[in-house]
Structures are given as C-alpha cells and as structure tokens.
Amino acid sequence: MSAKRLSLIAASTALAVTALAGCAGNQQAQPQSGDTRFVPGDGKVQVFDAASRTTAPAVEGTTLDGATEKLGNGKVYVLNFWASWCAPCRAEGPVLKDIATKTKDKGVQFLGVNFKDQKAAAQAYDRSLQPGYPSIFDQAGRVLLSFQGTVPPAAIPSTLIIDGQGRIAARALGAVKYNDLLAAIDKVTDERG
C-alpha cells in the first residue's frame, strides 16, 4: 500500500474518531437550548394530571404531500415527532398506524411532525408505511422547538397527546409501547365524556 494511501486512511480514521467523541458528549448533562445531541427515551407514556397541564403551542405547517395541517380545538390529538433515518421511529411506525386506525372512531386525530430529514426520504418512508394520517414537514424543527420544556429538542421519536382543551395531556420520549399509548389515549378521550 502506498504511503499516500496509508496517510489518507489514517487521516480518515482520526476524523471519524474525533467526530464520534464529539457526539458522545456528557450523557448525564441535560440538553440546553440549541443542543442537537440525541436524547434517548424509554417510550413510557407519562400522563399529566388535568390541573397541571399546560396549553400546547400553535402547530401548523405544510404536510409531506403539500397540504396545510394544524391542530384544532375540541379534538384529542396524538402528535408524533419522527425522522426517516431514526431507527426507533421506524420501529414504532406500525404501532402508531394501528392505534390511529383503532382510535379514529373516537375522534382522535394523529399528526406526524417530520424534522431534521430530507423531504424525499421522508416522503418515501411515508409512502412505504402509509400511516393513514398526515405529517408536517418541519426540517428546521420549528414545531418541535415550540414544545421546548416538554420535549427536548433532540428527543426523537417523541409522542404527545393533546387533550380536547388544547393542553398537553401526555408525553412519551422514545418509541412508544402499544398498550401504554392506547391506554393513555383512552384515558384522555374518556375525560371528554
């Protein structure tokens, strides 16, 4: 092997090690504003007591298919933040699709928010999964940042349940578990009754 090729391999290896070390960071530290490190979650759904719920920020944007979608009043929404390159997002996709179908008759509306993604990749994944609900394309993460304090900016997947009064009723960081999400949605929709 030539000296030039060995030098290039060594430089590439050093660059990769440096990049990985920079990504690792201090895992004990809490993410700060603008922090883009991945924040893992266990997928457990935390339901907030009705008296302590905060009003969800306005959510509106252009979907992957070019329509406009926004959260409205009087409905229970399940808001899921995802990206096509995110393995846990892909793993939970069929779970969300099934629960969206199962809860639609109760008036529950699912809305995805795709961010930090390439539009073509997001559209390809959406066509493949066919979730049955729209996703806002939010490459810059503006929608996610509006939930700062509830969802860390780098926590994906993340799922929120917005109650019929427009308040954040529940949150899951990480890929949701089927029974946990369904039980939380049932609890929030039963409050309206």
mmCIF file of C-alpha atoms in Angstrom:
data_model
loop_
_atom_site.group_PDB
_atom_site.id
_atom_site.type_symbol
_atom_site.label_atom_id
_atom_site.label_comp_id
_atom_site.label_asym_id
_atom_site.label_seq_id
_atom_site.Cartn_x
_atom_site.Cartn_y
_atom_site.Cartn_z
ATOM 1 C CA MET A 1 0.000 0.000 0.000
ATOM 2 C CA SER A 2 1.364 3.408 -0.878
ATOM 3 C CA ALA A 3 2.386 5.947 1.761
ATOM 4 C CA LYS A 4 -0.151 8.416 0.372
ATOM 5 C CA ARG A 5 -2.996 5.900 0.728
ATOM 6 C CA LEU A 6 -1.935 4.992 4.284
ATOM 7 C CA SER A 7 -1.835 8.691 5.141
ATOM 8 C CA LEU A 8 -5.380 9.171 3.802
ATOM 9 C CA ILE A 9 -6.665 6.153 5.753
ATOM 10 C CA ALA A 10 -5.018 7.438 8.950
ATOM 11 C CA ALA A 11 -6.489 10.916 8.457
ATOM 12 C CA SER A 12 -9.958 9.481 7.781
ATOM 13 C CA THR A 13 -9.776 7.274 10.868
ATOM 14 C CA ALA A 14 -8.658 10.195 13.053
ATOM 15 C CA LEU A 15 -11.509 12.337 11.726
ATOM 16 C CA ALA A 16 -14.063 9.588 12.412
ATOM 17 C CA VAL A 17 -12.793 9.059 15.969
ATOM 18 C CA THR A 18 -12.895 12.804 16.636
ATOM 19 C CA ALA A 19 -16.444 13.068 15.275
ATOM 20 C CA LEU A 20 -17.655 10.139 17.375
ATOM 21 C CA ALA A 21 -16.034 11.532 20.505
ATOM 22 C CA GLY A 22 -17.750 14.869 19.894
ATOM 23 C CA CYS A 23 -21.153 13.176 19.515
ATOM 24 C CA ALA A 24 -20.813 11.211 22.732
ATOM 25 C CA GLY A 25 -20.627 14.272 24.958
ATOM 26 C CA ASN A 26 -21.616 14.052 28.606
ATOM 27 C CA GLN A 27 -24.649 11.789 28.699
ATOM 28 C CA GLN A 28 -25.546 12.964 32.201
ATOM 29 C CA ALA A 29 -25.968 16.587 31.100
ATOM 30 C CA GLN A 30 -29.414 17.939 30.321
ATOM 31 C CA PRO A 31 -29.861 19.262 26.785
ATOM 32 C CA GLN A 32 -29.650 23.019 26.519
ATOM 33 C CA SER A 33 -31.378 25.288 24.027
ATOM 34 C CA GLY A 34 -29.929 24.593 20.603
ATOM 35 C CA ASP A 35 -28.366 21.296 21.739
ATOM 36 C CA THR A 36 -28.701 18.723 18.991
ATOM 37 C CA ARG A 37 -27.413 15.605 20.762
ATOM 38 C CA PHE A 38 -29.741 12.607 20.629
ATOM 39 C CA VAL A 39 -31.832 12.205 23.780
ATOM 40 C CA PRO A 40 -32.868 8.595 24.375
ATOM 41 C CA GLY A 41 -36.158 7.701 25.973
ATOM 42 C CA ASP A 42 -37.737 4.540 27.277
ATOM 43 C CA GLY A 43 -41.085 5.044 25.497
ATOM 44 C CA LYS A 44 -43.098 5.142 28.717
ATOM 45 C CA VAL A 45 -46.151 7.359 28.491
ATOM 46 C CA GLN A 46 -46.402 9.966 31.234
ATOM 47 C CA VAL A 47 -49.991 11.228 31.650
ATOM 48 C CA PHE A 48 -50.212 14.657 33.269
ATOM 49 C CA ASP A 49 -52.835 15.474 35.873
ATOM 50 C CA ALA A 50 -55.530 17.694 34.307
ATOM 51 C CA ALA A 51 -54.867 20.508 36.795
ATOM 52 C CA SER A 52 -51.163 20.692 35.889
ATOM 53 C CA ARG A 53 -51.450 20.588 32.089
ATOM 54 C CA THR A 54 -50.078 23.432 30.005
ATOM 55 C CA THR A 55 -51.569 24.753 26.790
ATOM 56 C CA ALA A 56 -49.931 23.357 23.673
ATOM 57 C CA PRO A 57 -48.359 25.897 21.328
ATOM 58 C CA ALA A 58 -49.981 26.506 17.959
ATOM 59 C CA VAL A 59 -48.989 23.823 15.460
ATOM 60 C CA GLU A 60 -49.381 24.481 11.757
ATOM 61 C CA GLY A 61 -47.386 23.564 8.695
ATOM 62 C CA THR A 62 -47.195 22.111 5.228
ATOM 63 C CA THR A 63 -47.512 18.350 5.075
ATOM 64 C CA LEU A 64 -45.319 15.968 3.106
ATOM 65 C CA ASP A 65 -47.960 15.965 0.351
ATOM 66 C CA GLY A 66 -48.226 19.785 0.197
ATOM 67 C CA ALA A 67 -51.448 20.355 2.172
ATOM 68 C CA THR A 68 -51.726 22.590 5.239
ATOM 69 C CA GLU A 69 -52.415 20.941 8.573
ATOM 70 C CA LYS A 70 -52.856 22.368 12.057
ATOM 71 C CA LEU A 71 -54.111 21.397 15.472
ATOM 72 C CA GLY A 72 -57.696 22.431 16.037
ATOM 73 C CA ASN A 73 -59.910 22.788 19.072
ATOM 74 C CA GLY A 74 -62.182 20.232 20.661
ATOM 75 C CA LYS A 75 -60.301 17.135 19.449
ATOM 76 C CA VAL A 76 -57.784 14.840 21.044
ATOM 77 C CA TYR A 77 -54.564 14.828 19.012
ATOM 78 C CA VAL A 78 -51.620 12.483 19.042
ATOM 79 C CA LEU A 79 -48.580 14.395 17.844
ATOM 80 C CA ASN A 80 -45.551 12.285 16.867
ATOM 81 C CA PHE A 81 -42.099 13.723 16.107
ATOM 82 C CA TRP A 82 -40.116 11.494 13.749
ATOM 83 C CA ALA A 83 -37.473 11.234 11.031
ATOM 84 C CA SER A 84 -36.983 8.610 8.326
ATOM 85 C CA TRP A 85 -33.366 7.990 9.399
ATOM 86 C CA CYS A 86 -34.367 7.281 13.017
ATOM 87 C CA ALA A 87 -34.477 3.516 13.713
ATOM 88 C CA PRO A 88 -36.779 3.797 16.783
ATOM 89 C CA CYS A 89 -39.131 5.984 14.713
ATOM 90 C CA ARG A 90 -39.308 3.285 12.056
ATOM 91 C CA ALA A 91 -39.886 0.627 14.714
ATOM 92 C CA GLU A 92 -42.844 2.478 16.226
ATOM 93 C CA GLY A 93 -44.402 3.414 12.859
ATOM 94 C CA PRO A 94 -46.641 0.317 12.610
ATOM 95 C CA VAL A 95 -47.740 0.798 16.252
ATOM 96 C CA LEU A 96 -48.831 4.382 15.575
ATOM 97 C CA LYS A 97 -50.547 3.382 12.339
ATOM 98 C CA ASP A 98 -52.577 0.663 14.064
ATOM 99 C CA ILE A 99 -53.564 2.827 17.038
ATOM 100 C CA ALA A 100 -54.509 5.722 14.721
ATOM 101 C CA THR A 101 -56.886 3.377 12.881
ATOM 102 C CA LYS A 102 -58.250 1.923 16.112
ATOM 103 C CA THR A 103 -58.954 5.323 17.758
ATOM 104 C CA LYS A 104 -60.216 7.228 14.706
ATOM 105 C CA ASP A 105 -63.860 6.402 15.516
ATOM 106 C CA LYS A 106 -63.357 8.061 18.921
ATOM 107 C CA GLY A 107 -62.442 11.298 17.118
ATOM 108 C CA VAL A 108 -58.710 11.052 17.848
ATOM 109 C CA GLN A 109 -56.585 12.750 15.191
ATOM 110 C CA PHE A 110 -52.950 11.729 14.639
ATOM 111 C CA LEU A 111 -50.454 14.197 13.191
ATOM 112 C CA GLY A 112 -46.806 13.472 12.472
ATOM 113 C CA VAL A 113 -44.059 16.074 12.518
ATOM 114 C CA ASN A 114 -41.066 15.100 10.398
ATOM 115 C CA PHE A 115 -37.912 17.076 11.165
ATOM 116 C CA LYS A 116 -34.163 17.115 10.517
ATOM 117 C CA ASP A 117 -34.853 14.995 7.462
ATOM 118 C CA GLN A 118 -34.617 15.174 3.699
ATOM 119 C CA LYS A 119 -38.065 15.637 2.175
ATOM 120 C CA ALA A 120 -37.634 12.903 -0.455
ATOM 121 C CA ALA A 121 -36.557 10.373 2.207
ATOM 122 C CA ALA A 122 -39.476 11.351 4.460
ATOM 123 C CA GLN A 123 -41.949 11.068 1.574
ATOM 124 C CA ALA A 124 -40.555 7.656 0.568
ATOM 125 C CA TYR A 125 -40.893 6.353 4.128
ATOM 126 C CA ASP A 126 -44.415 7.789 4.424
ATOM 127 C CA ARG A 127 -45.462 6.137 1.133
ATOM 128 C CA SER A 128 -43.998 2.845 2.315
ATOM 129 C CA LEU A 129 -45.693 2.881 5.753
ATOM 130 C CA GLN A 130 -48.972 4.523 4.632
ATOM 131 C CA PRO A 131 -49.804 5.610 8.200
ATOM 132 C CA GLY A 132 -53.272 6.940 7.358
ATOM 133 C CA TYR A 133 -52.576 10.371 8.846
ATOM 134 C CA PRO A 134 -50.593 13.409 7.636
ATOM 135 C CA SER A 135 -47.147 14.565 8.678
ATOM 136 C CA ILE A 136 -45.949 18.151 8.674
ATOM 137 C CA PHE A 137 -42.527 18.560 7.040
ATOM 138 C CA ASP A 138 -40.541 20.624 9.550
ATOM 139 C CA GLN A 139 -36.908 20.162 8.556
ATOM 140 C CA ALA A 140 -35.707 23.063 10.715
ATOM 141 C CA GLY A 141 -37.527 21.740 13.792
ATOM 142 C CA ARG A 142 -39.563 24.897 14.491
ATOM 143 C CA VAL A 143 -42.609 22.917 15.640
ATOM 144 C CA LEU A 144 -40.512 20.762 17.956
ATOM 145 C CA LEU A 145 -38.736 23.813 19.388
ATOM 146 C CA SER A 146 -42.114 25.355 20.220
ATOM 147 C CA PHE A 147 -42.587 22.440 22.668
ATOM 148 C CA GLN A 148 -39.247 23.106 24.387
ATOM 149 C CA GLY A 149 -39.628 22.373 28.087
ATOM 150 C CA THR A 150 -41.947 19.454 27.320
ATOM 151 C CA VAL A 151 -39.893 17.715 24.628
ATOM 152 C CA PRO A 152 -36.099 18.080 24.477
ATOM 153 C CA PRO A 153 -35.076 19.391 21.039
ATOM 154 C CA ALA A 154 -33.165 16.207 20.192
ATOM 155 C CA ALA A 155 -35.567 13.623 21.615
ATOM 156 C CA ILE A 156 -36.912 11.535 18.783
ATOM 157 C CA PRO A 157 -39.141 9.820 18.481
ATOM 158 C CA SER A 158 -41.388 11.721 20.863
ATOM 159 C CA THR A 159 -45.147 11.488 21.136
ATOM 160 C CA LEU A 160 -47.564 13.918 22.773
ATOM 161 C CA ILE A 161 -51.267 13.604 23.449
ATOM 162 C CA ILE A 162 -53.106 16.929 23.292
ATOM 163 C CA ASP A 163 -56.454 16.915 25.087
ATOM 164 C CA GLY A 164 -59.735 18.365 23.807
ATOM 165 C CA GLN A 165 -58.948 21.670 25.533
ATOM 166 C CA GLY A 166 -55.664 22.061 23.661
ATOM 167 C CA ARG A 167 -53.446 21.119 26.625
ATOM 168 C CA ILE A 168 -50.527 18.694 26.715
ATOM 169 C CA ALA A 169 -52.073 15.676 28.420
ATOM 170 C CA ALA A 170 -49.318 13.069 27.991
ATOM 171 C CA ARG A 171 -45.785 12.582 26.722
ATOM 172 C CA ALA A 172 -43.569 9.678 25.675
ATOM 173 C CA LEU A 173 -39.883 10.066 24.853
ATOM 174 C CA GLY A 174 -38.634 7.180 22.745
ATOM 175 C CA ALA A 175 -40.539 4.552 20.799
ATOM 176 C CA VAL A 176 -43.958 4.103 22.391
ATOM 177 C CA LYS A 177 -45.299 0.788 23.583
ATOM 178 C CA TYR A 178 -48.623 -0.209 22.014
ATOM 179 C CA ASN A 179 -50.646 -0.872 25.189
ATOM 180 C CA ASP A 180 -49.223 2.148 27.033
ATOM 181 C CA LEU A 181 -50.122 4.583 24.250
ATOM 182 C CA LEU A 182 -53.571 3.087 23.708
ATOM 183 C CA ALA A 183 -54.342 3.236 27.451
ATOM 184 C CA ALA A 184 -53.212 6.881 27.646
ATOM 185 C CA ILE A 185 -55.333 7.855 24.623
ATOM 186 C CA ASP A 186 -58.349 6.075 26.124
ATOM 187 C CA LYS A 187 -57.826 7.907 29.433
ATOM 188 C CA VAL A 188 -57.656 11.311 27.729
ATOM 189 C CA THR A 189 -60.617 10.669 25.409
ATOM 190 C CA ASP A 190 -62.720 9.368 28.337
ATOM 191 C CA GLU A 191 -62.219 12.744 30.078
ATOM 192 C CA ARG A 192 -64.352 14.375 27.380
ATOM 193 C CA GLY A 193 -67.290 12.096 28.067
#
